[in-house]
């Protein structure tokens, strides 16, 4: 069997697994069982490395490079997270662009190619992940790497009218032609990508999934990412019965728990969610004292100015909700920005009567799937899910809301809290079957089978 080489911006330290917030690392940790995982160590130094440091843990070789502080600021904070992230989440107003950041983005991709190419063996299958590394495939090809190389984008893709805003956008698209397979999360992302390739490069897209360009045939496909649902379900049972789970239950004093878990990110719709909860409390005094909303919003990308702004806004909003509705013995909204261990989170999901997942845009959203997986089949909770999360295509039995509409969030919360057991069970059963089948392993297999024409396994 060919060796799998994963490449992502960030590679977790083996000791870190399960502690940090973040969908990509969570999903890839579940999808990798051997091979090599290459990327940034998370450390900064004087210069960006072009030679990797390697460590082995549980059958996986972790090969990492450090970034220079200047590259971290221009490639990671700058072009990746202040230009591409807002663009691909339809937030053109938050987008910034500096040409030197774009050049640093190319330089770091070139440094990654320099450090990775000597580690590659002829039969390796290389799988590059996410928007930080779009040009990497082309740079590996320049170094003579002829292996199968696939690329998967974890975030949404925008239509041509939005994509047109990014300077050098055509060059980025062009670099996708170096890959054998480009995967996105949903059919609508695929449609948008195909439209951009047609409009900006004039590449014909045949059968909706095949594009000719860059001298090779690059296939395109939608591969919705999944989770290890059975593993997460087991973790949830343990987590709910753990000391932390018991502490949470006792602290709730029989109140129904509404649970939100997100990286602290403006794409996740948190201010609207807080407003929606506040509107519920304003409209429905019968819920006072009877419910508690716990929002875990683990801080991320602290160095990006827009993330500092959203953090200040949420601090203010959380204080306002509690000031307005709280009493001496009831804190309606508990807001936590420290990361919580994964097993504890799983247990909290199981205890929660409502899972509140309302991103303004999300490639997939794994939290929605984790919440479903964590439920007790005999007494499942209700998932409230944004219509703009990729996960909604697989989970239409959730209470689907427009996350911009604060009243709709309040109404969905009220409906969820009142939903009879029969209806909860019927909705959950269908979602659980899909979450279980569309697992992380199924996602990996389907992508890699397409990349290698079924020859890898
Ligand atoms: C990107 C795309 C796509 C959250 N807080 C804590 C914690 N988490 C975990 C969750 C979940 C993960 O982080 C978040 O995943 P999401 O999918 O919800 O979101 P992104 O981080 O934005 O992920 C997304 C994903 O990639 C995969 O393709 O679904 O659309 O944006 O697993 O449980 N984990 C721990 N402590 C926390 O406090 N341990």
Short mmCIF file of C-alpha atoms and ligand atoms in Angstrom, two decimals:
data_model
loop_
_atom_site.label_atom_id
_atom_site.label_comp_id
_atom_site.label_asym_id
_atom_site.label_seq_id
_atom_site.Cartn_x
_atom_site.Cartn_y
_atom_site.Cartn_z
CA UNK A 1 0.00 0.00 0.00
CA UNK A 2 1.35 3.44 -0.93
CA UNK A 3 2.35 5.72 1.92
CA UNK A 4 0.01 8.63 2.66
CA UNK A 5 1.61 12.05 3.11
CA UNK A 6 -0.68 14.66 4.64
CA UNK A 7 0.27 18.30 4.34
CA UNK A 8 -1.48 21.04 6.29
CA UNK A 9 -0.52 24.46 7.52
CA UNK A 10 -0.49 23.33 11.11
CA UNK A 11 0.65 19.95 12.38
CA UNK A 12 -0.36 19.15 15.96
CA UNK A 13 2.28 18.04 18.37
CA UNK A 14 1.43 14.42 19.25
CA UNK A 15 0.93 15.58 22.85
CA UNK A 16 -1.55 18.23 21.70
CA UNK A 17 -4.04 15.91 20.07
CA UNK A 18 -7.50 16.35 21.57
CA UNK A 19 -6.85 19.62 23.36
CA UNK A 20 -6.87 22.28 20.68
CA UNK A 21 -9.93 23.64 18.93
CA UNK A 22 -10.03 23.30 15.16
CA UNK A 23 -11.85 21.21 12.60
CA UNK A 24 -9.00 20.40 10.27
CA UNK A 25 -6.72 18.94 12.92
CA UNK A 26 -9.64 17.11 14.57
CA UNK A 27 -10.65 15.52 11.26
CA UNK A 28 -7.17 14.65 10.05
CA UNK A 29 -6.21 13.17 13.42
CA UNK A 30 -9.13 10.77 12.97
CA UNK A 31 -8.28 10.08 9.34
CA UNK A 32 -4.56 9.30 9.71
CA UNK A 33 -3.30 5.99 11.06
CA UNK A 34 0.19 5.88 9.54
CA UNK A 35 2.40 7.71 7.05
CA UNK A 36 3.79 11.21 7.21
CA UNK A 37 2.17 14.47 8.33
CA UNK A 38 4.03 17.57 7.21
CA UNK A 39 3.50 21.26 8.03
CA UNK A 40 4.18 24.17 10.38
CA UNK A 41 5.18 23.35 13.96
CA UNK A 42 3.30 26.34 15.40
CA UNK A 43 6.65 27.85 16.43
CA UNK A 44 8.27 30.98 15.07
CA UNK A 45 12.00 31.71 14.87
CA UNK A 46 14.50 33.90 13.05
CA UNK A 47 14.03 32.27 9.66
CA UNK A 48 11.54 29.98 7.95
CA UNK A 49 13.01 26.47 7.83
CA UNK A 50 13.55 24.65 4.59
CA UNK A 51 14.52 21.46 6.43
CA UNK A 52 11.96 19.60 8.52
CA UNK A 53 12.34 18.21 12.03
CA UNK A 54 10.89 14.70 12.31
CA UNK A 55 9.29 12.84 15.21
CA UNK A 56 7.40 9.55 15.29
CA UNK A 57 4.40 8.79 17.41
CA UNK A 58 1.95 5.90 17.13
CA UNK A 59 2.97 4.96 13.60
CA UNK A 60 2.83 8.52 12.24
CA UNK A 61 5.91 10.56 11.35
CA UNK A 62 5.37 14.24 12.14
CA UNK A 63 7.66 16.44 10.03
CA UNK A 64 7.53 20.12 10.89
CA UNK A 65 9.14 23.42 10.00
CA UNK A 66 9.23 26.67 11.98
CA UNK A 67 8.18 29.95 10.36
CA UNK A 68 10.03 33.22 10.73
CA UNK A 69 8.07 35.81 12.73
CA UNK A 70 7.80 37.96 9.57
CA UNK A 71 6.43 35.06 7.51
CA UNK A 72 4.00 34.17 10.30
CA UNK A 73 2.67 37.72 10.18
CA UNK A 74 2.49 38.01 6.39
CA UNK A 75 1.64 34.47 5.28
CA UNK A 76 -0.51 33.26 8.21
CA UNK A 77 -2.02 36.34 9.88
CA UNK A 78 -1.91 38.27 6.59
CA UNK A 79 -2.77 36.64 3.28
CA UNK A 80 -4.19 33.36 4.67
CA UNK A 81 -6.36 34.74 7.46
CA UNK A 82 -6.96 38.38 6.57
CA UNK A 83 -7.45 37.92 2.81
CA UNK A 84 -8.43 34.35 1.92
CA UNK A 85 -10.42 33.37 5.04
CA UNK A 86 -12.83 36.35 4.90
CA UNK A 87 -13.07 36.06 1.10
CA UNK A 88 -13.99 32.38 1.20
CA UNK A 89 -16.54 33.06 3.96
CA UNK A 90 -18.30 35.73 1.89
CA UNK A 91 -17.06 38.55 4.16
CA UNK A 92 -15.67 40.89 1.54
CA UNK A 93 -15.97 43.86 3.89
CA UNK A 94 -13.48 42.27 6.30
CA UNK A 95 -10.96 41.44 3.60
CA UNK A 96 -7.56 43.11 3.59
CA UNK A 97 -4.90 42.80 0.96
CA UNK A 98 -1.19 43.66 0.90
CA UNK A 99 0.87 42.58 -2.07
CA UNK A 100 3.89 41.79 0.11
CA UNK A 101 1.73 39.41 2.16
CA UNK A 102 0.77 37.59 -1.00
CA UNK A 103 4.44 37.28 -1.96
CA UNK A 104 5.24 35.93 1.52
CA UNK A 105 2.41 33.41 1.06
CA UNK A 106 4.12 32.19 -2.12
CA UNK A 107 7.52 32.16 -0.36
CA UNK A 108 6.25 30.02 2.50
CA UNK A 109 4.64 27.59 0.06
CA UNK A 110 8.00 27.44 -1.74
CA UNK A 111 9.79 26.76 1.58
CA UNK A 112 7.27 23.99 2.33
CA UNK A 113 7.97 22.46 -1.09
CA UNK A 114 11.74 22.63 -0.44
CA UNK A 115 11.44 20.95 2.95
CA UNK A 116 8.90 18.33 1.87
CA UNK A 117 10.27 17.18 -1.49
CA UNK A 118 13.40 15.39 -0.10
CA UNK A 119 11.13 13.41 2.24
CA UNK A 120 8.95 12.05 -0.57
CA UNK A 121 9.29 8.55 -1.97
CA UNK A 122 8.21 7.70 -5.53
CA UNK A 123 5.04 5.81 -4.52
CA UNK A 124 3.79 8.30 -1.92
CA UNK A 125 0.32 9.73 -2.31
CA UNK A 126 0.41 13.38 -1.28
CA UNK A 127 -2.70 15.06 0.13
CA UNK A 128 -2.49 18.84 0.66
CA UNK A 129 -5.04 20.60 2.87
CA UNK A 130 -6.70 23.97 2.85
CA UNK A 131 -6.43 27.54 1.70
CA UNK A 132 -2.99 28.24 3.19
CA UNK A 133 -1.37 25.86 0.72
CA UNK A 134 -3.14 26.31 -2.61
CA UNK A 135 0.12 26.88 -4.61
CA UNK A 136 2.05 24.04 -2.95
CA UNK A 137 1.20 21.41 -5.59
CA UNK A 138 2.63 23.58 -8.37
CA UNK A 139 5.79 24.21 -6.37
CA UNK A 140 6.26 20.49 -5.76
CA UNK A 141 5.84 19.88 -9.50
CA UNK A 142 8.57 22.49 -10.16
CA UNK A 143 10.84 20.35 -8.00
CA UNK A 144 10.14 17.36 -10.25
CA UNK A 145 7.65 15.63 -7.94
CA UNK A 146 5.54 13.41 -10.22
CA UNK A 147 3.54 11.66 -7.48
CA UNK A 148 -0.23 11.70 -7.23
CA UNK A 149 -1.08 14.95 -5.44
CA UNK A 150 -4.55 15.86 -4.20
CA UNK A 151 -5.86 19.05 -2.62
CA UNK A 152 -8.82 19.44 -0.27
CA UNK A 153 -10.39 22.76 0.66
CA UNK A 154 -12.04 22.70 4.10
CA UNK A 155 -13.74 26.08 3.76
CA UNK A 156 -16.46 27.18 1.29
CA UNK A 157 -15.74 28.38 -2.24
CA UNK A 158 -17.34 31.59 -3.46
CA UNK A 159 -18.98 32.43 -6.81
CA UNK A 160 -17.05 34.40 -9.47
CA UNK A 161 -18.60 37.77 -8.52
CA UNK A 162 -17.02 37.48 -5.06
CA UNK A 163 -13.83 35.72 -6.12
CA UNK A 164 -13.11 38.54 -8.57
CA UNK A 165 -12.21 40.75 -5.59
CA UNK A 166 -8.96 38.99 -4.70
CA UNK A 167 -5.94 40.32 -6.58
CA UNK A 168 -3.88 37.50 -8.12
CA UNK A 169 -6.96 35.29 -7.88
CA UNK A 170 -6.46 33.90 -11.39
CA UNK A 171 -2.89 32.84 -10.54
CA UNK A 172 -4.13 30.98 -7.46
CA UNK A 173 -6.77 29.18 -9.50
CA UNK A 174 -4.19 28.36 -12.12
CA UNK A 175 -2.03 26.67 -9.49
CA UNK A 176 -4.86 24.21 -8.79
CA UNK A 177 -4.04 22.74 -12.21
CA UNK A 178 -0.94 21.10 -10.69
CA UNK A 179 -3.12 18.72 -8.64
CA UNK A 180 -4.57 15.45 -9.86
CA UNK A 181 -7.69 15.95 -7.75
CA UNK A 182 -9.21 19.01 -6.08
CA UNK A 183 -11.89 18.32 -3.48
CA UNK A 184 -14.35 20.66 -1.78
CA UNK A 185 -16.99 20.05 0.86
CA UNK A 186 -20.31 20.45 -1.01
CA UNK A 187 -21.90 20.47 -4.45
CA UNK A 188 -22.46 24.22 -4.26
CA UNK A 189 -18.75 24.83 -3.49
CA UNK A 190 -17.96 22.62 -6.46
CA UNK A 191 -20.29 24.60 -8.69
CA UNK A 192 -18.70 27.87 -7.57
CA UNK A 193 -15.18 26.57 -8.14
CA UNK A 194 -16.07 25.25 -11.60
CA UNK A 195 -17.69 28.61 -12.47
CA UNK A 196 -14.52 30.47 -11.38
CA UNK A 197 -12.26 28.14 -13.38
CA UNK A 198 -14.43 28.75 -16.44
CA UNK A 199 -14.74 32.48 -15.97
CA UNK A 200 -11.19 33.42 -14.94
CA UNK A 201 -9.14 30.80 -16.80
CA UNK A 202 -11.46 29.67 -19.57
CA UNK A 203 -10.89 26.04 -18.52
CA UNK A 204 -13.64 23.76 -19.80
CA UNK A 205 -15.25 21.74 -17.03
CA UNK A 206 -16.58 18.47 -18.35
CA UNK A 207 -19.29 16.44 -16.66
CA UNK A 208 -19.15 18.93 -13.79
CA UNK A 209 -16.10 17.24 -12.31
CA UNK A 210 -13.22 17.39 -14.68
CA UNK A 211 -11.16 20.34 -15.79
CA UNK A 212 -8.39 20.52 -18.32
CA UNK A 213 -5.62 22.93 -17.50
CA UNK A 214 -1.99 23.35 -16.53
CA UNK A 215 -1.05 20.63 -19.01
CA UNK A 216 -2.79 17.89 -17.04
CA UNK A 217 -6.28 16.74 -16.26
CA UNK A 218 -7.37 17.85 -12.84
CA UNK A 219 -10.46 16.20 -11.44
CA UNK A 220 -12.85 18.08 -9.21
CA UNK A 221 -15.21 16.58 -6.65
CA UNK A 222 -17.31 17.20 -3.55
CA UNK A 223 -16.20 15.12 -0.55
CA UNK A 224 -18.18 16.07 2.57
CA UNK A 225 -15.95 15.54 5.59
CA UNK A 226 -17.14 13.32 8.45
CA UNK A 227 -16.22 12.30 11.98
CA UNK A 228 -15.49 9.06 13.80
CA UNK A 229 -19.07 8.99 15.06
CA UNK A 230 -18.96 5.72 16.98
CA UNK A 231 -15.72 6.72 18.69
CA UNK A 232 -17.19 10.11 19.57
CA UNK A 233 -20.38 8.47 20.88
CA UNK A 234 -18.30 6.29 23.23
CA UNK A 235 -16.30 9.29 24.36
CA UNK A 236 -19.57 11.12 25.06
CA UNK A 237 -20.85 8.36 27.36
CA UNK A 238 -17.57 8.41 29.27
CA UNK A 239 -17.43 12.20 29.30
CA UNK A 240 -20.96 12.53 30.63
CA UNK A 241 -20.12 10.17 33.48
CA UNK A 242 -16.74 11.72 34.22
CA UNK A 243 -16.12 14.02 37.16
CA UNK A 244 -16.39 17.03 34.80
CA UNK A 245 -19.68 15.76 33.36
CA UNK A 246 -21.11 15.30 36.84
CA UNK A 247 -19.92 18.74 37.88
CA UNK A 248 -21.70 20.26 34.90
CA UNK A 249 -24.94 18.38 35.61
CA UNK A 250 -24.91 19.37 39.28
CA UNK A 251 -24.25 22.99 38.41
CA UNK A 252 -27.24 22.98 36.05
CA UNK A 253 -29.59 22.01 38.90
CA UNK A 254 -31.99 20.27 36.44
CA UNK A 255 -32.08 23.18 34.04
CA UNK A 256 -32.11 22.30 30.32
CA UNK A 257 -28.71 22.89 28.74
CA UNK A 258 -28.24 24.71 25.45
CA UNK A 259 -24.71 24.11 24.21
CA UNK A 260 -22.58 25.93 21.65
CA UNK A 261 -18.94 25.03 20.84
CA UNK A 262 -16.92 26.95 18.29
CA UNK A 263 -13.54 28.37 17.62
CA UNK A 264 -13.87 32.06 18.46
CA UNK A 265 -14.31 33.23 14.88
CA UNK A 266 -16.51 35.82 13.20
CA UNK A 267 -17.70 33.20 10.68
CA UNK A 268 -19.45 31.28 13.46
CA UNK A 269 -22.26 33.80 13.99
CA UNK A 270 -21.75 34.13 17.75
CA UNK A 271 -23.04 37.70 18.27
CA UNK A 272 -26.30 36.83 16.50
CA UNK A 273 -26.55 33.67 18.55
CA UNK A 274 -26.24 35.68 21.78
CA UNK A 275 -28.86 38.12 20.48
CA UNK A 276 -31.14 35.20 19.58
CA UNK A 277 -30.85 33.78 23.10
CA UNK A 278 -31.49 37.19 24.58
CA UNK A 279 -34.60 37.56 22.42
CA UNK A 280 -35.85 34.17 23.61
CA UNK A 281 -35.50 35.29 27.21
CA UNK A 282 -37.17 38.62 26.47
CA UNK A 283 -40.13 36.98 24.68
CA UNK A 284 -40.62 33.84 26.78
CA UNK A 285 -40.35 34.48 30.52
CA UNK A 286 -41.52 30.88 31.09
CA UNK A 287 -37.98 29.77 30.21
CA UNK A 288 -36.40 31.96 32.90
CA UNK A 289 -34.60 29.93 35.54
CA UNK A 290 -35.28 26.75 33.52
CA UNK A 291 -32.49 26.89 30.94
CA UNK A 292 -28.75 27.55 30.80
CA UNK A 293 -26.77 28.33 27.67
CA UNK A 294 -23.10 27.31 27.80
CA UNK A 295 -20.99 28.70 24.97
CA UNK A 296 -17.43 27.42 24.65
CA UNK A 297 -15.62 29.72 22.22
CA UNK A 298 -11.97 28.74 22.33
CA UNK A 299 -9.77 31.65 21.33
CA UNK A 300 -8.06 31.32 17.98
CA UNK A 301 -6.01 33.52 15.63
CA UNK A 302 -5.53 36.05 18.41
CA UNK A 303 -3.07 38.03 16.30
CA UNK A 304 -5.63 38.84 13.60
CA UNK A 305 -7.25 42.22 14.43
CA UNK A 306 -10.78 41.12 13.42
CA UNK A 307 -10.56 38.30 15.97
CA UNK A 308 -9.66 40.74 18.75
CA UNK A 309 -12.70 42.83 17.77
CA UNK A 310 -15.14 39.92 17.90
CA UNK A 311 -13.77 38.86 21.27
CA UNK A 312 -14.45 42.31 22.72
CA UNK A 313 -17.95 42.29 21.25
CA UNK A 314 -18.78 38.89 22.73
CA UNK A 315 -17.43 39.84 26.17
CA UNK A 316 -19.77 42.82 26.09
CA UNK A 317 -22.80 40.90 24.83
CA UNK A 318 -22.39 38.07 27.34
CA UNK A 319 -22.25 40.62 30.16
CA UNK A 320 -25.36 42.32 28.84
CA UNK A 321 -27.44 39.12 28.67
CA UNK A 322 -26.47 38.13 32.20
CA UNK A 323 -26.91 41.64 33.56
CA UNK A 324 -30.37 41.91 32.06
CA UNK A 325 -31.80 38.46 32.82
CA UNK A 326 -29.58 36.89 35.49
CA UNK A 327 -30.55 36.55 39.13
CA UNK A 328 -28.59 35.82 42.29
CA UNK A 329 -28.89 32.08 41.68
CA UNK A 330 -29.15 31.90 37.87
CA UNK A 331 -26.52 32.79 35.25
CA UNK A 332 -28.41 32.40 31.94
CA UNK A 333 -25.30 32.48 29.72
CA UNK A 334 -21.96 30.89 30.64
CA UNK A 335 -19.32 32.00 28.22
CA UNK A 336 -15.92 30.26 28.23
CA UNK A 337 -12.99 31.18 25.96
CA UNK A 338 -10.56 28.61 27.29
CA UNK A 339 -10.39 25.33 25.32
CA UNK A 340 -12.05 22.33 26.92
CA UNK A 341 -10.63 18.77 26.47
CA UNK A 342 -12.34 16.88 23.66
CA UNK A 343 -13.67 14.06 25.88
CA UNK A 344 -15.21 16.59 28.27
CA UNK A 345 -16.85 18.41 25.35
CA UNK A 346 -18.31 15.15 24.09
CA UNK A 347 -19.85 14.54 27.52
CA UNK A 348 -21.27 18.08 27.63
CA UNK A 349 -22.90 17.53 24.21
CA UNK A 350 -24.61 14.44 25.58
CA UNK A 351 -25.97 16.33 28.55
CA UNK A 352 -27.25 19.18 26.32
CA UNK A 353 -30.93 19.29 25.37
CA UNK A 354 -30.11 21.65 22.49
CA UNK A 355 -27.01 21.91 20.25
CA UNK A 356 -26.82 25.43 18.87
CA UNK A 357 -24.75 25.65 15.67
CA UNK A 358 -25.40 28.83 13.71
CA UNK A 359 -22.37 29.87 11.60
CA UNK A 360 -22.89 32.59 9.01
CA UNK A 361 -20.88 30.38 6.65
CA UNK A 362 -19.05 27.12 7.26
CA UNK A 363 -17.39 24.65 4.91
CA UNK A 364 -18.93 21.76 6.84
CA UNK A 365 -19.06 22.26 10.65
CA UNK A 366 -17.99 19.20 12.56
CA UNK A 367 -19.58 20.36 15.81
CA UNK A 368 -23.03 19.68 14.31
CA UNK A 369 -22.01 16.09 13.58
CA UNK A 370 -20.34 15.66 16.97
CA UNK A 371 -23.49 16.87 18.74
CA UNK A 372 -25.60 14.27 16.86
CA UNK A 373 -23.07 11.51 17.60
CA UNK A 374 -23.03 12.31 21.32
CA UNK A 375 -26.77 11.91 21.92
CA UNK A 376 -28.51 9.26 24.00
CA UNK A 377 -30.74 7.25 21.58
CA UNK A 378 -33.48 7.03 24.24
CA UNK A 379 -33.56 10.75 24.98
CA UNK A 380 -31.80 12.68 22.21
CA UNK A 381 -31.44 16.44 22.15
CA UNK A 382 -32.30 18.79 19.28
CA UNK A 383 -29.80 20.23 16.81
CA UNK A 384 -30.37 23.80 15.63
CA UNK A 385 -28.30 24.28 12.47
CA UNK A 386 -27.51 27.15 10.14
CA UNK A 387 -28.63 26.78 6.56
CA UNK A 388 -25.19 28.11 5.58
CA UNK A 389 -23.17 25.27 7.12
CA UNK A 390 -22.11 22.55 4.67
CA UNK A 391 -23.42 20.01 7.20
CA UNK A 392 -27.02 21.03 6.53
CA UNK A 393 -27.05 18.95 3.34
CA UNK A 394 -26.55 15.79 5.37
CA UNK A 395 -28.56 16.92 8.41
CA UNK A 396 -31.78 18.46 7.06
CA UNK A 397 -33.74 16.98 10.02
CA UNK A 398 -32.14 19.59 12.30
CA UNK A 399 -34.13 22.74 13.04
CA UNK A 400 -32.65 24.75 10.19
CA UNK A 401 -32.32 28.50 10.69
CA UNK A 402 -31.06 31.54 8.88
CA UNK A 403 -28.32 32.64 11.31
CA UNK A 404 -28.76 36.32 10.43
CA UNK A 405 -32.35 36.24 11.69
CA UNK A 406 -32.26 36.68 15.45
CA UNK A 407 -36.01 36.03 15.76
CA UNK A 408 -35.65 32.75 13.89
CA UNK A 409 -32.94 31.65 16.33
CA UNK A 410 -35.18 32.55 19.28
CA UNK A 411 -38.13 30.65 17.74
CA UNK A 412 -36.00 27.60 17.01
CA UNK A 413 -34.71 27.59 20.60
CA UNK A 414 -38.27 27.75 21.91
CA UNK A 415 -39.37 24.94 19.55
CA UNK A 416 -36.36 22.80 20.51
CA UNK A 417 -37.00 23.21 24.23
CA UNK A 418 -40.65 22.16 23.75
CA UNK A 419 -40.10 19.34 21.25
CA UNK A 420 -41.75 16.06 22.32
CA UNK A 421 -39.62 12.94 22.74
CA UNK A 422 -41.12 11.13 19.69
CA UNK A 423 -40.19 13.94 17.36
CA UNK A 424 -36.72 14.29 18.87
CA UNK A 425 -36.11 10.59 18.37
CA UNK A 426 -37.40 10.55 14.78
CA UNK A 427 -35.24 13.51 13.74
CA UNK A 428 -32.16 12.27 15.55
CA UNK A 429 -32.37 8.69 14.22
CA UNK A 430 -32.10 9.82 10.60
CA UNK A 431 -29.23 12.20 11.38
CA UNK A 432 -27.35 9.59 13.38
CA UNK A 433 -27.52 7.07 10.54
CA UNK A 434 -25.96 9.56 8.16
CA UNK A 435 -23.30 10.81 10.61
CA UNK A 436 -22.30 7.23 11.33
CA UNK A 437 -22.06 6.22 7.68
CA UNK A 438 -20.37 9.37 6.36
CA UNK A 439 -17.43 8.94 8.72
CA UNK A 440 -13.93 10.43 8.68
CA UNK A 441 -12.59 7.14 7.36
CA UNK A 442 -15.23 7.01 4.59
CA UNK A 443 -14.29 10.58 3.63
CA UNK A 444 -10.59 9.73 3.46
CA UNK A 445 -11.22 6.55 1.51
CA UNK A 446 -13.49 8.23 -0.99
CA UNK A 447 -11.01 11.07 -1.64
CA UNK A 448 -7.99 8.78 -1.90
CA UNK A 449 -9.79 6.21 -4.06
CA UNK A 450 -10.67 8.96 -6.51
CA UNK A 451 -7.13 10.36 -6.37
CA UNK A 452 -5.53 6.98 -7.08
CA UNK A 453 -8.31 5.44 -9.22
CA UNK A 454 -8.81 2.88 -6.47
CA UNK A 455 -5.22 1.64 -6.73
CA UNK A 456 -3.94 2.74 -3.32
CA UNK A 457 -5.68 0.28 -1.00
C1 LIG B 1 -12.63 23.95 9.43
C2 LIG B 1 -13.80 24.51 8.60
C3 LIG B 1 -14.83 22.22 8.56
C4 LIG B 1 -13.99 23.55 19.38
N1 LIG B 1 -13.75 24.08 20.60
C5 LIG B 1 -12.97 23.20 21.24
C6 LIG B 1 -12.75 22.11 20.40
N2 LIG B 1 -13.39 22.35 19.27
C7 LIG B 1 -13.40 21.43 18.14
C8 LIG B 1 -14.79 20.97 17.80
C9 LIG B 1 -14.60 20.52 16.35
C10 LIG B 1 -13.56 21.53 15.87
O1 LIG B 1 -12.90 22.08 16.99
C11 LIG B 1 -14.19 22.67 15.09
O2 LIG B 1 -14.50 22.19 13.83
P1 LIG B 1 -15.50 22.93 12.87
O3 LIG B 1 -15.72 22.03 11.71
O4 LIG B 1 -16.74 23.22 13.61
O5 LIG B 1 -14.83 24.32 12.47
P2 LIG B 1 -13.37 24.87 11.99
O6 LIG B 1 -12.36 24.82 13.06
O7 LIG B 1 -13.65 26.21 11.42
O8 LIG B 1 -12.91 23.85 10.82
C12 LIG B 1 -15.07 23.71 8.86
C13 LIG B 1 -13.57 21.73 9.24
O9 LIG B 1 -12.45 22.58 8.98
C14 LIG B 1 -13.22 20.32 8.78
O10 LIG B 1 -13.15 20.25 7.39
O11 LIG B 1 -15.93 21.48 9.04
O12 LIG B 1 -16.13 24.18 8.07
O13 LIG B 1 -14.01 25.89 8.89
O14 LIG B 1 -14.05 19.25 16.29
O15 LIG B 1 -15.21 19.96 18.66
N3 LIG B 1 -12.01 21.03 20.74
C15 LIG B 1 -11.47 21.03 22.00
N4 LIG B 1 -11.66 22.07 22.87
C16 LIG B 1 -12.40 23.16 22.54
O16 LIG B 1 -12.57 24.07 23.36
N5 LIG B 1 -10.77 19.96 22.39
#
